[in-house]
Coordinates of C-alpha atoms in Angstrom, one line a residue:
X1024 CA 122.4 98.9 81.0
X1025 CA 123.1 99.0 85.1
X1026 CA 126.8 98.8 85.7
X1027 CA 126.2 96.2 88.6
X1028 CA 124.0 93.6 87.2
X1029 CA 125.0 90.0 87.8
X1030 CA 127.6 88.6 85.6
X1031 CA 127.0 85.4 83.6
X1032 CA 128.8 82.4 82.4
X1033 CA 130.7 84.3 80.2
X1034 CA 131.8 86.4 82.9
X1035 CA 131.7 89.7 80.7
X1036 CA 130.0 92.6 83.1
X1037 CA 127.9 94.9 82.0
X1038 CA 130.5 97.5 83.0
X1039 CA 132.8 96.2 81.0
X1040 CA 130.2 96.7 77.8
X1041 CA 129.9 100.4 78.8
X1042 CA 133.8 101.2 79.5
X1043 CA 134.9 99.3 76.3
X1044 CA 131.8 100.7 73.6
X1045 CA 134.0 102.3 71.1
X1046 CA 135.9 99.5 70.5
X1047 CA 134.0 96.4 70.7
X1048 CA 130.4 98.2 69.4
X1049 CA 131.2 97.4 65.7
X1050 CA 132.2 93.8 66.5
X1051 CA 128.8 93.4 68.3
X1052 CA 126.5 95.1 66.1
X1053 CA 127.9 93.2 63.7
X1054 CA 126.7 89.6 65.2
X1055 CA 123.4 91.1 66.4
X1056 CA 122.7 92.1 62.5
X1057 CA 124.0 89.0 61.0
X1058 CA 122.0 87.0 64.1
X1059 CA 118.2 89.3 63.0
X1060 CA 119.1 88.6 59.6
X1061 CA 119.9 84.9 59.0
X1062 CA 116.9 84.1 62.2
X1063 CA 119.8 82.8 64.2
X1064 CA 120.4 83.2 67.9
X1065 CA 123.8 82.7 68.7
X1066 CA 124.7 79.4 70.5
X1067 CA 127.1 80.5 73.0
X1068 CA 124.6 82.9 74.3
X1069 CA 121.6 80.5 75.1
X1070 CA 123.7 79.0 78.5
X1071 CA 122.4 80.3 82.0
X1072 CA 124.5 80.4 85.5
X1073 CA 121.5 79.4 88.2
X1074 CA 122.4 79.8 91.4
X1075 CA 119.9 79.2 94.8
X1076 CA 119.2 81.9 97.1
X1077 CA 118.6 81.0 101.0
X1078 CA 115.1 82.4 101.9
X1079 CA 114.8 81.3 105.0
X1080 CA 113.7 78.2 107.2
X1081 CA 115.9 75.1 107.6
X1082 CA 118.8 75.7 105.3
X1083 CA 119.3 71.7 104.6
X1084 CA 115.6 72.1 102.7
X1085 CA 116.0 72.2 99.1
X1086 CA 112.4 74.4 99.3
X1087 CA 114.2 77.0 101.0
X1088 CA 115.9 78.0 98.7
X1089 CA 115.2 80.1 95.3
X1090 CA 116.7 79.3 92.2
X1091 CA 117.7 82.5 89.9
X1092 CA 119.1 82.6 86.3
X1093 CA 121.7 84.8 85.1
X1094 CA 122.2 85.1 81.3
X1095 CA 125.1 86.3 79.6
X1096 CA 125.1 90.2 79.9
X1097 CA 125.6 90.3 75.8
X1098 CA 123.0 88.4 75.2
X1099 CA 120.6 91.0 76.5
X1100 CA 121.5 93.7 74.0
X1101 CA 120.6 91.5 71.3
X1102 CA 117.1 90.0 72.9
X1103 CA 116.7 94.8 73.6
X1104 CA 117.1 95.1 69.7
X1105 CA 114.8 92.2 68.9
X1106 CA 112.2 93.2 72.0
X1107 CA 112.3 96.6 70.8
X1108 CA 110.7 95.3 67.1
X1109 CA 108.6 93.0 68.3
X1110 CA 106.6 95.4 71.5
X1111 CA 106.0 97.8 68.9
X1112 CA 104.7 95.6 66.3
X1113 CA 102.4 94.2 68.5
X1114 CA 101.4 97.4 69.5
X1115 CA 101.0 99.2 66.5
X1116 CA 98.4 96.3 65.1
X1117 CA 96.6 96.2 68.6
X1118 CA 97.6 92.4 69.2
X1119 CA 97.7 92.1 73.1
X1120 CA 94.6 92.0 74.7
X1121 CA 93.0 95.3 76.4
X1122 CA 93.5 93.9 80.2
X1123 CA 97.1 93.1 79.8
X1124 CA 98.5 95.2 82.3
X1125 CA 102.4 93.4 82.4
X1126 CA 105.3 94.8 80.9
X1127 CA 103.5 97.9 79.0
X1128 CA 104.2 101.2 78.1
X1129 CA 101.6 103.6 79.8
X1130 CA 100.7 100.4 82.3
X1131 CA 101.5 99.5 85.8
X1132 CA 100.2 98.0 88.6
X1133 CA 98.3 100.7 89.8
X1134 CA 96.5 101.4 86.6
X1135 CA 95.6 97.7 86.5
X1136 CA 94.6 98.2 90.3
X1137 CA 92.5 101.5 89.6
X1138 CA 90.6 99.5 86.8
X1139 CA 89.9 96.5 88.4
X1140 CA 88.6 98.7 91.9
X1141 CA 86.5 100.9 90.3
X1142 CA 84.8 98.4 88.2
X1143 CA 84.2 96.5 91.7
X1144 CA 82.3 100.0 93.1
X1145 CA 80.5 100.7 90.5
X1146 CA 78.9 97.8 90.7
X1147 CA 78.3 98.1 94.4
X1148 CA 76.8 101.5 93.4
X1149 CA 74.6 99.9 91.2
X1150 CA 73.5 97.2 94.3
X1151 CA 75.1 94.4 92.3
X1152 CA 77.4 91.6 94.0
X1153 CA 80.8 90.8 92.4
X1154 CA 82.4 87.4 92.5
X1155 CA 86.5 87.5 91.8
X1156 CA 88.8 84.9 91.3
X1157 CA 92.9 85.1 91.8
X1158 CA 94.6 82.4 89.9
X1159 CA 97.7 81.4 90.9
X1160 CA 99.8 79.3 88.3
X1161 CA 102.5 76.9 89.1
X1162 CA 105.3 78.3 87.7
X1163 CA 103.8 79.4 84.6
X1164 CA 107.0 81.1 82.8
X1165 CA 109.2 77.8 83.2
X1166 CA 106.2 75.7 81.4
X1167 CA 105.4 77.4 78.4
X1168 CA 105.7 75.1 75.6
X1169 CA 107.9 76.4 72.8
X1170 CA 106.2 75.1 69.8
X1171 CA 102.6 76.4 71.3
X1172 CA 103.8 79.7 71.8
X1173 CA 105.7 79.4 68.4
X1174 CA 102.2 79.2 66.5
X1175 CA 101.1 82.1 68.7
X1176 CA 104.0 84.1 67.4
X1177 CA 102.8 82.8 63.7
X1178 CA 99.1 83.6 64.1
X1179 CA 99.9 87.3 65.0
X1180 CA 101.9 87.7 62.5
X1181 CA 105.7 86.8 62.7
X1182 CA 106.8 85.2 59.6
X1183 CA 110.2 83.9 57.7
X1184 CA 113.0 84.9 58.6
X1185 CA 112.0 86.9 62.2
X1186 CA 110.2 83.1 63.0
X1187 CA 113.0 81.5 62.5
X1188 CA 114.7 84.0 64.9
X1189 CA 112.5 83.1 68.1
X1190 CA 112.6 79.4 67.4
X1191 CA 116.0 79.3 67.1
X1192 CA 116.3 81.6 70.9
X1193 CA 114.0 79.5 73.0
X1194 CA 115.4 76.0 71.7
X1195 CA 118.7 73.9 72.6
X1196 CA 119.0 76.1 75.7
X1197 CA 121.1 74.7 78.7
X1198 CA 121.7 75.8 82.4
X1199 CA 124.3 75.5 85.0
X1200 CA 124.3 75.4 88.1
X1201 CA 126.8 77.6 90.3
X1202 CA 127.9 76.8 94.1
X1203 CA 130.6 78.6 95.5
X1204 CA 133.7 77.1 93.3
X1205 CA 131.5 74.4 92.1
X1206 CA 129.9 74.0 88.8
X1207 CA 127.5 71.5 87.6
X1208 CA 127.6 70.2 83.6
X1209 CA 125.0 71.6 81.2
X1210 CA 121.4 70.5 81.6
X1211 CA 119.2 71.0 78.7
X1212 CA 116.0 73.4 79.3
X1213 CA 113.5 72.0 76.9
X1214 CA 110.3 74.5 78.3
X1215 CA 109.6 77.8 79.5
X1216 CA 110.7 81.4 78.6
X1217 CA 114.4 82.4 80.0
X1218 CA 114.1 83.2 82.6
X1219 CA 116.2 86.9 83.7
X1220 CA 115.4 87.3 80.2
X1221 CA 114.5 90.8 78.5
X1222 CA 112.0 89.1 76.3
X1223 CA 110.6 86.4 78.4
X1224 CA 107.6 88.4 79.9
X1225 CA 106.7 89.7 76.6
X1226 CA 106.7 86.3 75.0
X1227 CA 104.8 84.9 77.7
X1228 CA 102.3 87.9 77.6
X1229 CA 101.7 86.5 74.3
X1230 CA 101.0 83.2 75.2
X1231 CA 98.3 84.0 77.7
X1232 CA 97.4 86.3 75.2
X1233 CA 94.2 84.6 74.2
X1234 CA 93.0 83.5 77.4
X1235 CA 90.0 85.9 78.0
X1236 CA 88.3 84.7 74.5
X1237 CA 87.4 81.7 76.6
X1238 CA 85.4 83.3 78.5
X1239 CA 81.3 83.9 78.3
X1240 CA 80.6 85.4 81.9
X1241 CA 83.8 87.0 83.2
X1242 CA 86.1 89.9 82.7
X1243 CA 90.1 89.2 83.2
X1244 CA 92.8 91.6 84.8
X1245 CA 96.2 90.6 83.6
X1246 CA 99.5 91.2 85.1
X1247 CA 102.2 88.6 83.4
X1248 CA 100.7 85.4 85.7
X1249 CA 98.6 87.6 88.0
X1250 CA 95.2 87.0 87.0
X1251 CA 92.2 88.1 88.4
X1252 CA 88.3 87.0 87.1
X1253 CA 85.6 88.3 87.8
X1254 CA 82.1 89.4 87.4
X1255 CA 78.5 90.5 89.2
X1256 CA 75.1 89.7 89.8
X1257 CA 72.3 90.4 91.6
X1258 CA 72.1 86.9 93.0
X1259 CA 74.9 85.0 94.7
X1260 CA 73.3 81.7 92.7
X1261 CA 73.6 83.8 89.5
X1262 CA 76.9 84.9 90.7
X1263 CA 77.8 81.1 91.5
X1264 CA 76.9 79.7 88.1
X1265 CA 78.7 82.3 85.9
X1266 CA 81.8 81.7 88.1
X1267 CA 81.8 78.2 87.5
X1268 CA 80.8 77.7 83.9
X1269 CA 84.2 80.2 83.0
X1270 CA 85.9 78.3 85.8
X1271 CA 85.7 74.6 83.5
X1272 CA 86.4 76.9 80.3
X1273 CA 89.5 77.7 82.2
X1274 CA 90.4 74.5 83.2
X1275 CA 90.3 73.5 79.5
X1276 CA 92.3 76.5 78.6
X1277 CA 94.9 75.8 80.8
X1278 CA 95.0 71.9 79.6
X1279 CA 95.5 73.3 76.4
X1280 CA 98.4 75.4 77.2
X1281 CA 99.9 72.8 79.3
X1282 CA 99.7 74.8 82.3
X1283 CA 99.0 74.3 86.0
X1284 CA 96.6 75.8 88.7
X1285 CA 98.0 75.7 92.1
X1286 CA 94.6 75.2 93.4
X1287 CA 95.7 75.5 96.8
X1288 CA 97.0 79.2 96.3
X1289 CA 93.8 80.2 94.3
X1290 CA 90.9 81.9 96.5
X1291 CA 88.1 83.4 95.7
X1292 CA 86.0 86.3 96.7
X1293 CA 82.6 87.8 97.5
X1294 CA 82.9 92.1 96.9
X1295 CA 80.0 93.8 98.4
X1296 CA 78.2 95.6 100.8
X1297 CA 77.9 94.8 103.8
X1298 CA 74.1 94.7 103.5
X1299 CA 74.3 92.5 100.2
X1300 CA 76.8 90.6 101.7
X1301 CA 74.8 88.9 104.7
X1302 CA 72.4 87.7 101.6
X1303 CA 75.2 85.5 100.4
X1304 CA 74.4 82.0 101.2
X1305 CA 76.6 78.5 100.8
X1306 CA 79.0 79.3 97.6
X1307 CA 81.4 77.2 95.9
X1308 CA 83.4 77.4 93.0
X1309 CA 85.1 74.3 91.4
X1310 CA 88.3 73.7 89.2
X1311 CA 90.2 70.3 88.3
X1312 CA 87.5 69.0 90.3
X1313 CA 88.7 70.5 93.2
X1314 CA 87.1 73.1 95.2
X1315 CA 88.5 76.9 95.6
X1316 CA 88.7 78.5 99.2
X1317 CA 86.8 81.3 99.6
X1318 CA 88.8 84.4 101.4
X1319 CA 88.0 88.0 103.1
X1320 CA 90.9 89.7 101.8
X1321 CA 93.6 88.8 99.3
X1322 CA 96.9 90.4 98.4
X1323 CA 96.0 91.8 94.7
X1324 CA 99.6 93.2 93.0
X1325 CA 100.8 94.3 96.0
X1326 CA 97.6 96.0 97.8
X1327 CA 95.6 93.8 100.3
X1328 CA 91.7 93.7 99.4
X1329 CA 89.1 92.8 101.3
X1330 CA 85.2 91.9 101.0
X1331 CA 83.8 95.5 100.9
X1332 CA 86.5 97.2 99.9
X1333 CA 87.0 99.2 103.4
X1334 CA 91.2 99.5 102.6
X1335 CA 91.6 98.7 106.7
X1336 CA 93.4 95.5 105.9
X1337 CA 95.6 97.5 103.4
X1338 CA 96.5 100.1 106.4
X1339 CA 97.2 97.2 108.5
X1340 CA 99.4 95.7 106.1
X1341 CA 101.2 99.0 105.5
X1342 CA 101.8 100.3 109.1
X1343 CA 103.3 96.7 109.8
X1344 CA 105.7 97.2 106.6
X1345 CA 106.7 101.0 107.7
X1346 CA 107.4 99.9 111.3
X1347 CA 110.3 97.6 110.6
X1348 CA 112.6 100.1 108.5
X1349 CA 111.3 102.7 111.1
X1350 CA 112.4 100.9 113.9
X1351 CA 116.2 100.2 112.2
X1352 CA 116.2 104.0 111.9
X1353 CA 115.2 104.7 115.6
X1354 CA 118.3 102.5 116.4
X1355 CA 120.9 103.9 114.5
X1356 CA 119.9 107.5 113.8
X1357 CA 122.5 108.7 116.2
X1358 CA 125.1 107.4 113.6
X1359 CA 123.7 109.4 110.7
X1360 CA 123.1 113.2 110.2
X1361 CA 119.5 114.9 109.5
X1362 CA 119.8 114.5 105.5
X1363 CA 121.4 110.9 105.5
X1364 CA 117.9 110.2 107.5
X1365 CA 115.6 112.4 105.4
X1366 CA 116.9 110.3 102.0
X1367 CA 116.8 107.0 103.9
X1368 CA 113.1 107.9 105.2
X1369 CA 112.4 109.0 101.4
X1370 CA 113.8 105.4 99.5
X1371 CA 112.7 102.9 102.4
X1372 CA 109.8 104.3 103.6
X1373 CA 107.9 106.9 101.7
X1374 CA 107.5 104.4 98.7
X1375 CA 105.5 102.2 100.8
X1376 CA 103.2 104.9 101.9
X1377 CA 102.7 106.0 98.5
X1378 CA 102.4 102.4 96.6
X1379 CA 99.2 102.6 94.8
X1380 CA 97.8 105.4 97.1
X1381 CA 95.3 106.7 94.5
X1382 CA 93.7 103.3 94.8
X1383 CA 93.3 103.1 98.5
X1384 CA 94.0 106.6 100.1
X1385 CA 91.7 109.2 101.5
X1386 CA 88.3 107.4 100.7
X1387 CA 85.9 109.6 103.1
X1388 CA 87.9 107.4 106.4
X1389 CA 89.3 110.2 108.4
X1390 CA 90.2 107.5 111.2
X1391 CA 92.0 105.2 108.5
X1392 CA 93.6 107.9 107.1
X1393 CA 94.8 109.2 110.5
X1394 CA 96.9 106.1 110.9
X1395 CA 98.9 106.2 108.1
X1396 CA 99.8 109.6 108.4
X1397 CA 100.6 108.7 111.6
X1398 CA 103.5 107.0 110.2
X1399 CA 104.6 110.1 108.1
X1400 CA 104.6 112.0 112.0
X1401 CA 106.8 109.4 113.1
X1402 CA 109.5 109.3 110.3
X1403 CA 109.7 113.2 110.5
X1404 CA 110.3 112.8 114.2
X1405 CA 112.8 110.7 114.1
X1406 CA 114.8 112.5 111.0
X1407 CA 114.6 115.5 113.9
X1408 CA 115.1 113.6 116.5
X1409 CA 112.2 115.2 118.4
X1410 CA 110.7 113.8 121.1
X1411 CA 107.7 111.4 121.1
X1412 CA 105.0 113.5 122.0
X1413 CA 106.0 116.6 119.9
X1414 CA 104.4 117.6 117.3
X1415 CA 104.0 115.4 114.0
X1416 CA 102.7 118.4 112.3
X1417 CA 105.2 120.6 113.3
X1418 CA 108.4 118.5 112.1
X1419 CA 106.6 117.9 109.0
X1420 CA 106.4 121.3 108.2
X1421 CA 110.2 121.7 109.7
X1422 CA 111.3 119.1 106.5
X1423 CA 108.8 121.4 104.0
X1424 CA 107.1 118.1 103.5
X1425 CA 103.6 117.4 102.3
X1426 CA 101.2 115.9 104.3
X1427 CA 100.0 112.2 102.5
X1428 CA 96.4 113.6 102.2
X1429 CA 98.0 116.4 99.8
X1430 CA 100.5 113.8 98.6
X1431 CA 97.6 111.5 97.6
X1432 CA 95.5 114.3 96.0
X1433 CA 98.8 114.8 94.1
X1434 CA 98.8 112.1 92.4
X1435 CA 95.4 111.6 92.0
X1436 CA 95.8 114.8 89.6
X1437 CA 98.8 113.8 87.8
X1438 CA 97.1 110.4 87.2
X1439 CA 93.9 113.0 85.3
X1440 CA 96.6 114.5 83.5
X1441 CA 98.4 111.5 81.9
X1442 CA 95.0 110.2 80.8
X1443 CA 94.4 114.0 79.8
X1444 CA 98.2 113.2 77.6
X1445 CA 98.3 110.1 76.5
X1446 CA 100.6 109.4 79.1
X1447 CA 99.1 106.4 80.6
X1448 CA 97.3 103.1 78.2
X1449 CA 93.7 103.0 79.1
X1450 CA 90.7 105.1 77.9
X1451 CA 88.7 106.4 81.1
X1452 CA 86.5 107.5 78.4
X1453 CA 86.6 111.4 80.2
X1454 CA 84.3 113.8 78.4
X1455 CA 84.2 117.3 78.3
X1456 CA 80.9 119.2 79.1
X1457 CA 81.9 120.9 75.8
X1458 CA 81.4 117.7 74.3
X1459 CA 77.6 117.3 75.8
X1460 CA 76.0 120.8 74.4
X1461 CA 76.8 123.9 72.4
X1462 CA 76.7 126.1 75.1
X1463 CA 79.6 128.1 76.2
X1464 CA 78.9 127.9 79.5
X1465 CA 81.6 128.7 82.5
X1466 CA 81.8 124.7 83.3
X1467 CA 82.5 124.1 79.6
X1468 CA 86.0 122.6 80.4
X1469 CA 85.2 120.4 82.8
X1470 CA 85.0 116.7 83.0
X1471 CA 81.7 115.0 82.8
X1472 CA 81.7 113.3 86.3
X1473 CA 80.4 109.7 86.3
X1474 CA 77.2 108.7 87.6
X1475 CA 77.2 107.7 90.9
X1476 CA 74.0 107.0 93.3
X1477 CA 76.0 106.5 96.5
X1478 CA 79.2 106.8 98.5
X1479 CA 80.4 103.5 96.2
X1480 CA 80.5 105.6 93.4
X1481 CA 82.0 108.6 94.8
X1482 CA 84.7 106.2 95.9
X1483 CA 86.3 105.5 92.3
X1484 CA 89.3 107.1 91.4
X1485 CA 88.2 108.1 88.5
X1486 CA 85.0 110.0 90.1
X1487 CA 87.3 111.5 93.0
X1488 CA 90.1 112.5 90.9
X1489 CA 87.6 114.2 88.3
X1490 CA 86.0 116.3 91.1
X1491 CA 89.2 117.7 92.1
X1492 CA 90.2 118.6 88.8
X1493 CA 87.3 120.4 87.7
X1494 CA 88.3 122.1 91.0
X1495 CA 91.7 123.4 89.8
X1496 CA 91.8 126.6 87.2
X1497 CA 91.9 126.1 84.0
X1498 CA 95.4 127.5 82.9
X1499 CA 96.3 124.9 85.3
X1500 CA 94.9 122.5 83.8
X1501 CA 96.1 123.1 80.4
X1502 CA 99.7 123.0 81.5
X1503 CA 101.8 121.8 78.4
X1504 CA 103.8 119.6 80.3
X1505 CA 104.1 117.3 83.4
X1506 CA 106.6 119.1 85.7
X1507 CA 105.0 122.3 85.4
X1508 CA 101.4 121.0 85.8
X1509 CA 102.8 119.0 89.3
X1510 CA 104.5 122.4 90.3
X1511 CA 101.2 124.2 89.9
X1512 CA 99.1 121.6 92.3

């Protein structure tokens, strides 16, 4: 538990906790055993401090302002011990859908990413047209309704006592609001999952759980409330009429649940190529009897996509986020030595540049590419404080840095090598030629590359990251762990 996490009503830190273990650790492992056993949560735990954060704008707009929830720090050991039970019984009987990406070991947003791209080019490679939909729900974690997701909870399988256990931790909750000195009285919190909450992802994970069995035409990435649909079709009218018939199952689905589309926020899109784009005619999509916008580009857990998949909007995005904490270090670099730069340059800047780079980076665009790294020249410039036309890859090599092409190919590998590991969540389905015929032939083990017919294809991670490991040599590739395999790259 981090030391400076935000302190709740009951105003005991999570510093405190740590400092004070030996003494108070049998107290509370008593209550947290007595609490699992009798399906009890404890009362004096259930009471949030919410307190509005400023985001900017007029700051006598109540919009402006964001509300956060701070539960008591104790409260969190108990909801670890009863998160830890209930994640791996889930897992262990296979009851979260496939495409949930949220909140899972082995998952992440970029492995969410990487499967939801590559299925998008291999359709282009196969001439097809895909149609995706980004739903955006209105604050979907503070409406889920207890006693819906309580029969969720009893269809997969919780029973008795543990049953007891959840209803009695999402009911009778209260909230209070904090300002400055000031604190409001207790107001009741009758839906939603706590919010600041260890097991309020999970739980509503598990309410959304079921949504993709209402669908006939459409695939579904999920991350928590990030949803994406989507499917292809030779036709844009095909396209069109698959769309919408899983768009009305939707709406249904969300009546159900008693949750909300933000219609305004959701946008659709048209992925192609540019040829089979200019076939697309008039297109609409329909929800709640309202109409969807349709879009170019969208931003898609954190990375910006766009109609063809060309990653130039991404670059765009990126270079305008790296600028601003490049610019702060232009300013005050004077104040700071070389390695108080270096480590500034390699927590606010680097992390940008590599976000999700196995996705978008080095996809046959020299230019593109050129831009970013660009940025890399810049940052190692300054940390030196060389001058503006000096060489980018001369200070880079001055800082024993990697270049991002290298860095990308990097990580493409260690991404091979989880899968290889069991590392990361999702069957790639890789197959060894080994696995194809009985000959023990030189290429024996290599990975079967997948079919591609044109530069679509070859743009998946999965066929790119393939072709450079079959590149690498084989004692390489059957390092026995992680660290050693990244030191041999």
């Amino acid at each position: 538990m981090k030391a400076n996490k935000a302190i709740g009503l009951d105003k005991i830190s999570a510093r405190l906790l740590r400092d004070a273990a030996w003494v108070i650790a049998p107290s509370l492992t008593y209550i947290i055993n007595s609490s699992l056993k009798l399906g009890k949560f404890p009362s004096h735990w259930k009471c949030a401090k919410v307190t509005a954060l400023f985001k900017q704008g007029d700051k006598m707009i109540m919009d402006n302002y964001r509300p956060t929830s701070v539960l008591p720090t104790v409260s969190k050991v108990i909801e670890k011990a009863a998160h830890i039970q209930l994640y791996a019984f889930l897992e262990s009987h296979h009851l979260l859908v496939t495409n949930q990406f949220g909140f899972r070991r082995g998952r992440s947003t970029p492995l969410a990413l990487t499967q939801f791209t590559d299925e998008m080019l291999t359709n282009m490679d196969n001439g097809l047209l895909n149609g995706v939909i980004f739903l955006d729900l209105k604050k979907a974690f503070d409406t889920v309704d207890h006693t819906i997701l309580i029969h969720k909870l009893k269809t997969m399988g919780v029973s008795g006592v543990s049953l007891a256990w959840f209803q009695s931790y999402l009911t009778s909750r209260f909230q209070r609001t904090v300002i400055g000195q000031a604190t409001s009285s207790n107001r009741r919190v009758s839906v939603g999952v706590p919010q600041g909450s260890i097991l309020g992802p999970l739980l509503f994970s598990i309410y959304i759980n079921d949504l993709p069995t209402c669908l006939k035409h459409t695939s579904v990435t999920l991350f928590a409330d990030d949803t994406a649909l989507y499917c292809s079709a030779k036709s844009s009218s095909d396209l069109q009429q698959m769309l919408n018939e899983d768009l009305a199952s939707v709406a249904k689905w969300l009546n159900d649940h008693k949750l909300t589309l933000n219609v305004a926020k959701s946008k659709f899109m048209i992925i192609g190529s540019s040829l089979r784009l200019k076939s697309v005619g008039k297109f609409r999509l329909q929800i709640c009897d309202e109409f969807l916008d349709k879009t170019d580009c969208y931003k898609y857990l954190g990375v910006i996509i766009n109609e063809t998949l060309s990653w130039g909007d991404h670059v765009d995005y990126i270079s305008t986020k790296v600028n601003q904490p490049l610019g702060i270090l232009r300013r005050i670099r004077h104040l700071l030595p070389i390695h108080t730069r270096e480590l500034y340059v390699k927590s606010m800047i680097l992390p940008l540049l590599d976000y999700s780079d196995i996705v978008w980076g080095d996809k046959h665009n020299k230019t593109l590419m050129a831009k970013v790294q660009l940025l890399q020249g810049k940052a190692a410039k300054l940390i030196l404080d060389k001058a503006k036309y000096s060489s980018a890859t001369e200070a880079i090599n001055e800082l024993d840095w990697l270049v991002l092409s290298e860095r990308q190919r990097q990580h493409r590998l260690s991404f091979v090598f989880r899968c290889m590991h069991g590392l990361i969540d999702w069957n790639f389905n890789f197959t060894h030629l080994r696995e194809t015929h009985p000959y023990n032939t030189r290429q024996k083990d290599d990975v079967l590359l997948p079919k591609s017919r044109c530069q679509w294809g070859q743009q998946r991670l999965t066929y790119q990251a393939i072709k450079e490991w079959n590149g690498l040599p084989v004692s390489t590739r059957n390092s026995n762990s992680l660290d050693l395999f990244m030191k041999l790259v």
